[in-house]
C-alpha positions as a LaTeX table, in Angstrom:
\begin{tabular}{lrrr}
\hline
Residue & $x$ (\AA) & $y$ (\AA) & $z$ (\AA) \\
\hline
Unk1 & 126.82 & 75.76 & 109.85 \\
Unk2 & 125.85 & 74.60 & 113.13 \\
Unk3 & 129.09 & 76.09 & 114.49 \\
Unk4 & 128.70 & 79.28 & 112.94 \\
Unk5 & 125.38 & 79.81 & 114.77 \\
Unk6 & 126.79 & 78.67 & 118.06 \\
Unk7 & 129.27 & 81.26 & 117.45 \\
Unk8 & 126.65 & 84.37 & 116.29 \\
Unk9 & 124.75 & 82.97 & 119.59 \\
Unk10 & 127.49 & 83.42 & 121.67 \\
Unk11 & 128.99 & 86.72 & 120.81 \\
Unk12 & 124.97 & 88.13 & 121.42 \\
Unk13 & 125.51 & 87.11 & 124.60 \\
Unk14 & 128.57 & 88.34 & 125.29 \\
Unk15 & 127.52 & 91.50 & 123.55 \\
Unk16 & 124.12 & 91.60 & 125.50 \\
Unk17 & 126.46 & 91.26 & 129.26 \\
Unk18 & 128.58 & 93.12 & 128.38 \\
Unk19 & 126.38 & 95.93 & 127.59 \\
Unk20 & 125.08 & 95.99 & 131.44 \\
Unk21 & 126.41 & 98.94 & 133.16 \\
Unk22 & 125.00 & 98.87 & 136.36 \\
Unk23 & 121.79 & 96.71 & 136.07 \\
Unk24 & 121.65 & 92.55 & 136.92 \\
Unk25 & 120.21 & 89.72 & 134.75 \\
Unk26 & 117.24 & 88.16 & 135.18 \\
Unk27 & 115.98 & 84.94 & 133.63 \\
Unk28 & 112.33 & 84.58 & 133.16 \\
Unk29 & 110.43 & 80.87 & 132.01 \\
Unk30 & 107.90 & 81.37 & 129.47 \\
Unk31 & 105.11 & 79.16 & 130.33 \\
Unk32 & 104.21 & 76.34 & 127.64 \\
Unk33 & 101.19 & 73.79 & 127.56 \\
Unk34 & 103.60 & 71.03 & 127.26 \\
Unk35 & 107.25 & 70.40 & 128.04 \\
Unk36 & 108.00 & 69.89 & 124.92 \\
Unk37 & 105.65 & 71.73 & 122.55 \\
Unk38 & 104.85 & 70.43 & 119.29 \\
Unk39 & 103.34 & 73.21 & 116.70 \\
Unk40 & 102.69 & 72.66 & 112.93 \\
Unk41 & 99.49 & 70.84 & 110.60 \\
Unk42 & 100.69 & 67.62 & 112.58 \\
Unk43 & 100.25 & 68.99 & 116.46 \\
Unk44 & 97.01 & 70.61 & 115.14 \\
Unk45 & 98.22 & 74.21 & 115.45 \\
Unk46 & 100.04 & 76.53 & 113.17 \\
Unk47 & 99.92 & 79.29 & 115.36 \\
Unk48 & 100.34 & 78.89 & 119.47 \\
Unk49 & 100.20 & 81.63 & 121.86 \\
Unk50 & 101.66 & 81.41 & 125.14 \\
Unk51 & 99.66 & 82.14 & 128.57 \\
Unk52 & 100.80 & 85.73 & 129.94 \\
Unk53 & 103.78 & 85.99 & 132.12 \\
Unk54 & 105.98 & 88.98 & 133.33 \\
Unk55 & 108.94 & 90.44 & 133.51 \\
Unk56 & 109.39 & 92.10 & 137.09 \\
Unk57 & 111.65 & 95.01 & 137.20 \\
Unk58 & 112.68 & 95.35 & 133.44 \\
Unk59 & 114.86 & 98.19 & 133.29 \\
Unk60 & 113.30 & 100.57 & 130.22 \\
Unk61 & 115.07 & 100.49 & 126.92 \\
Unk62 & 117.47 & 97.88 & 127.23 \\
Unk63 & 117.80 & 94.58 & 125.24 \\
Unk64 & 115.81 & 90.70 & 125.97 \\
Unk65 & 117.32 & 87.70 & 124.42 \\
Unk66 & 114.61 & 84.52 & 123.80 \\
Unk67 & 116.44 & 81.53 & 124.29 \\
Unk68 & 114.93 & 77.89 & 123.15 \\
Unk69 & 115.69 & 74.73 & 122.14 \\
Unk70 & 113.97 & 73.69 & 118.64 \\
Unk71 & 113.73 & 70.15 & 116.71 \\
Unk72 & 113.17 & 69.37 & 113.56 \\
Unk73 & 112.88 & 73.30 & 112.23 \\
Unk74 & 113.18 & 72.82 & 108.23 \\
Unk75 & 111.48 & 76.20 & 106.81 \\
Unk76 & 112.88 & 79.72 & 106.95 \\
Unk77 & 109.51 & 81.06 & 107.39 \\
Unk78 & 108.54 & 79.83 & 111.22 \\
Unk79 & 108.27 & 83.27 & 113.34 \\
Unk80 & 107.64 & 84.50 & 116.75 \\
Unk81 & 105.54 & 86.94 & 117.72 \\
Unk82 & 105.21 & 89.46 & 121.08 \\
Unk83 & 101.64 & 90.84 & 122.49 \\
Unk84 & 99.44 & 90.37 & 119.42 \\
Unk85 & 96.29 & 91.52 & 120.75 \\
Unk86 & 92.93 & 89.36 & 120.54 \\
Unk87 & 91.45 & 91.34 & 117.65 \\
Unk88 & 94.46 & 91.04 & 115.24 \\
Unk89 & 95.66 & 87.62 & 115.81 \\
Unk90 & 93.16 & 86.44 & 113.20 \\
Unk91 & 94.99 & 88.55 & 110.74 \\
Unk92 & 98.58 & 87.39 & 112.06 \\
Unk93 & 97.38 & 83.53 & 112.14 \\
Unk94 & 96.59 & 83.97 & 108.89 \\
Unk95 & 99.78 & 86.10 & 107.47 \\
Unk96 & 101.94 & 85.19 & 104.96 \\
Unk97 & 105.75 & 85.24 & 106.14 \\
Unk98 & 106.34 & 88.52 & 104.24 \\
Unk99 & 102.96 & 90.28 & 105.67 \\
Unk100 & 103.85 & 88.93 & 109.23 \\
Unk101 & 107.53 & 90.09 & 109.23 \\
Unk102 & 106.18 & 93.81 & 108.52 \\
Unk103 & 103.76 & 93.25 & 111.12 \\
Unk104 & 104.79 & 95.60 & 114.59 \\
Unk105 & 104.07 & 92.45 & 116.49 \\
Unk106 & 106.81 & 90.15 & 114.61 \\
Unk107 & 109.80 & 89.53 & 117.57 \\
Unk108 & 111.75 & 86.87 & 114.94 \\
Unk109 & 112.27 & 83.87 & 113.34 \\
Unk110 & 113.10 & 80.51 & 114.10 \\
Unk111 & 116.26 & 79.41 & 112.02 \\
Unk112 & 116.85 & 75.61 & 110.64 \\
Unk113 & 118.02 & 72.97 & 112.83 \\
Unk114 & 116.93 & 69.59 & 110.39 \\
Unk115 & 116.53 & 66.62 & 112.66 \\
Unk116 & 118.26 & 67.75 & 115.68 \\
Unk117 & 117.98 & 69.46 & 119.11 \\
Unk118 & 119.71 & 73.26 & 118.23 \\
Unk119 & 119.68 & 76.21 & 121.01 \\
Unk120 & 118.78 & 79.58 & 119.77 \\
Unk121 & 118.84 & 82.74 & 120.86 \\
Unk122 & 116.60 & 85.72 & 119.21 \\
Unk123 & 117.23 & 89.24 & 120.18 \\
Unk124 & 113.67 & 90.80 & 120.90 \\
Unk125 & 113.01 & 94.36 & 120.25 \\
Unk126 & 112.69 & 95.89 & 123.42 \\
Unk127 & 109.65 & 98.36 & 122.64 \\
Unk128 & 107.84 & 94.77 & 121.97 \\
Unk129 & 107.46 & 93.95 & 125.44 \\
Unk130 & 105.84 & 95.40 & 128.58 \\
Unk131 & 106.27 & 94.44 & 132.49 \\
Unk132 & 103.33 & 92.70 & 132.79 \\
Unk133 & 101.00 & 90.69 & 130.16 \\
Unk134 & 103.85 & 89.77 & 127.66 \\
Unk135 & 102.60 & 86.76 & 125.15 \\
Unk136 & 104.89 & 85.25 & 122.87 \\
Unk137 & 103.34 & 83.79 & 119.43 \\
Unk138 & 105.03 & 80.60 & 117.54 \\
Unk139 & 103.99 & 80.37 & 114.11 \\
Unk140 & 104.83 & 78.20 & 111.40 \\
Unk141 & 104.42 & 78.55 & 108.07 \\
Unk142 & 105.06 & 76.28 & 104.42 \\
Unk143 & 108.67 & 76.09 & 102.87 \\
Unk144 & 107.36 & 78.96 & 100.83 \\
Unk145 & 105.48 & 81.34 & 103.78 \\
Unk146 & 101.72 & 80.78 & 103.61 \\
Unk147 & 99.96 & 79.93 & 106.59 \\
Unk148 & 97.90 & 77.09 & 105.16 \\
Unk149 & 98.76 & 73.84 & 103.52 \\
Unk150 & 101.55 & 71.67 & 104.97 \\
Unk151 & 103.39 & 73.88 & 107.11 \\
Unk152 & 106.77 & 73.12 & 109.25 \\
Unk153 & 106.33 & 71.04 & 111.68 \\
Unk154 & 108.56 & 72.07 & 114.96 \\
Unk155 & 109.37 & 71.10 & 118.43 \\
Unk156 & 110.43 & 73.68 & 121.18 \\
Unk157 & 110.80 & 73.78 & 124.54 \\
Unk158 & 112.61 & 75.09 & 127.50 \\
Unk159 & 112.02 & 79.13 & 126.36 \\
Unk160 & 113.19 & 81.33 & 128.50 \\
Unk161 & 113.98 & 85.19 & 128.19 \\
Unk162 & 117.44 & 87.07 & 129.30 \\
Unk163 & 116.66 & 90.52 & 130.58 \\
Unk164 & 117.98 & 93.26 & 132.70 \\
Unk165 & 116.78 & 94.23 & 136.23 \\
Unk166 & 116.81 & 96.90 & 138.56 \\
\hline
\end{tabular}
């Protein structure tokens, strides 16, 4: 299994360069509290939102890849989410899997990696994010979606995002 998502990973990539035409790559750190970021009913949070950072000279329309390293990801319902604003994060916090994944803000979801370290790479819609003021949401939910009771309890760190440049 393992394998096989190396493998999906790495033919994104290859699809994402060589998709590039003219434009260069930029890599861009998203900025966590922590080096390594704990989120779940554990850490205290079930929903962390990341300070703002930008993306200077996006070219328009073209594709971002997240990548991250995640730990100890058992549930198929953990998400990400790009540029909720203020006055509907209360309703995202809150969402079920299903409601969140139909939400315009969901950017993907965190797949499995049981007890280890696993890299993974999450191509982002590119209408979800803007040149300046992007936030990126980590959610996790219960092995069955809600938002309440015992949810996943996950480790990430080193996020960064893959885009293209002028």
């Amino acid at each position: 299994m393992k394998c096989r998502t190396v493998l999906m990973g790495l033919v994104i990539c290859l699809l994402f360069v060589s998709s590039a035409y003219s434009a260069s790559l930029a890599f861009k750190s998203i900025p966590l509290s922590s080096d390594i970021l704990a989120v779940g009913n554990e850490a205290g949070r079930v929903n962390y939102y990341t300070s703002p950072f930008n993306l200077p000279n996006r070219v328009p329309n073209t594709d971002v890849l997240l990548v991250l390293m995640a730990y100890e990801v058992n549930d198929e319902y953990n998400f990400f989410t790009l540029n909720v604003p203020d006055s509907e994060r209360r309703v995202i916090n809150d969402a079920h899997y299903r409601d969140a994944r139909g939400s315009r803000y969901y950017a993907g979801k965190l797949l499995p990696s049981g007890g280890s370290w696993a890299t993974q790479i999450v191509p982002l819609r590119q209408s979800l994010l803007r040149t300046q003021g992007n936030i990126l949401g980590i959610h996790t939910r219960t092995d069955s979606g809600s938002a309440s009771g015992n949810t996943d309890d996950i480790k990430v760190t080193r996020m960064y995002l893959i885009y293209y440049v002028t």
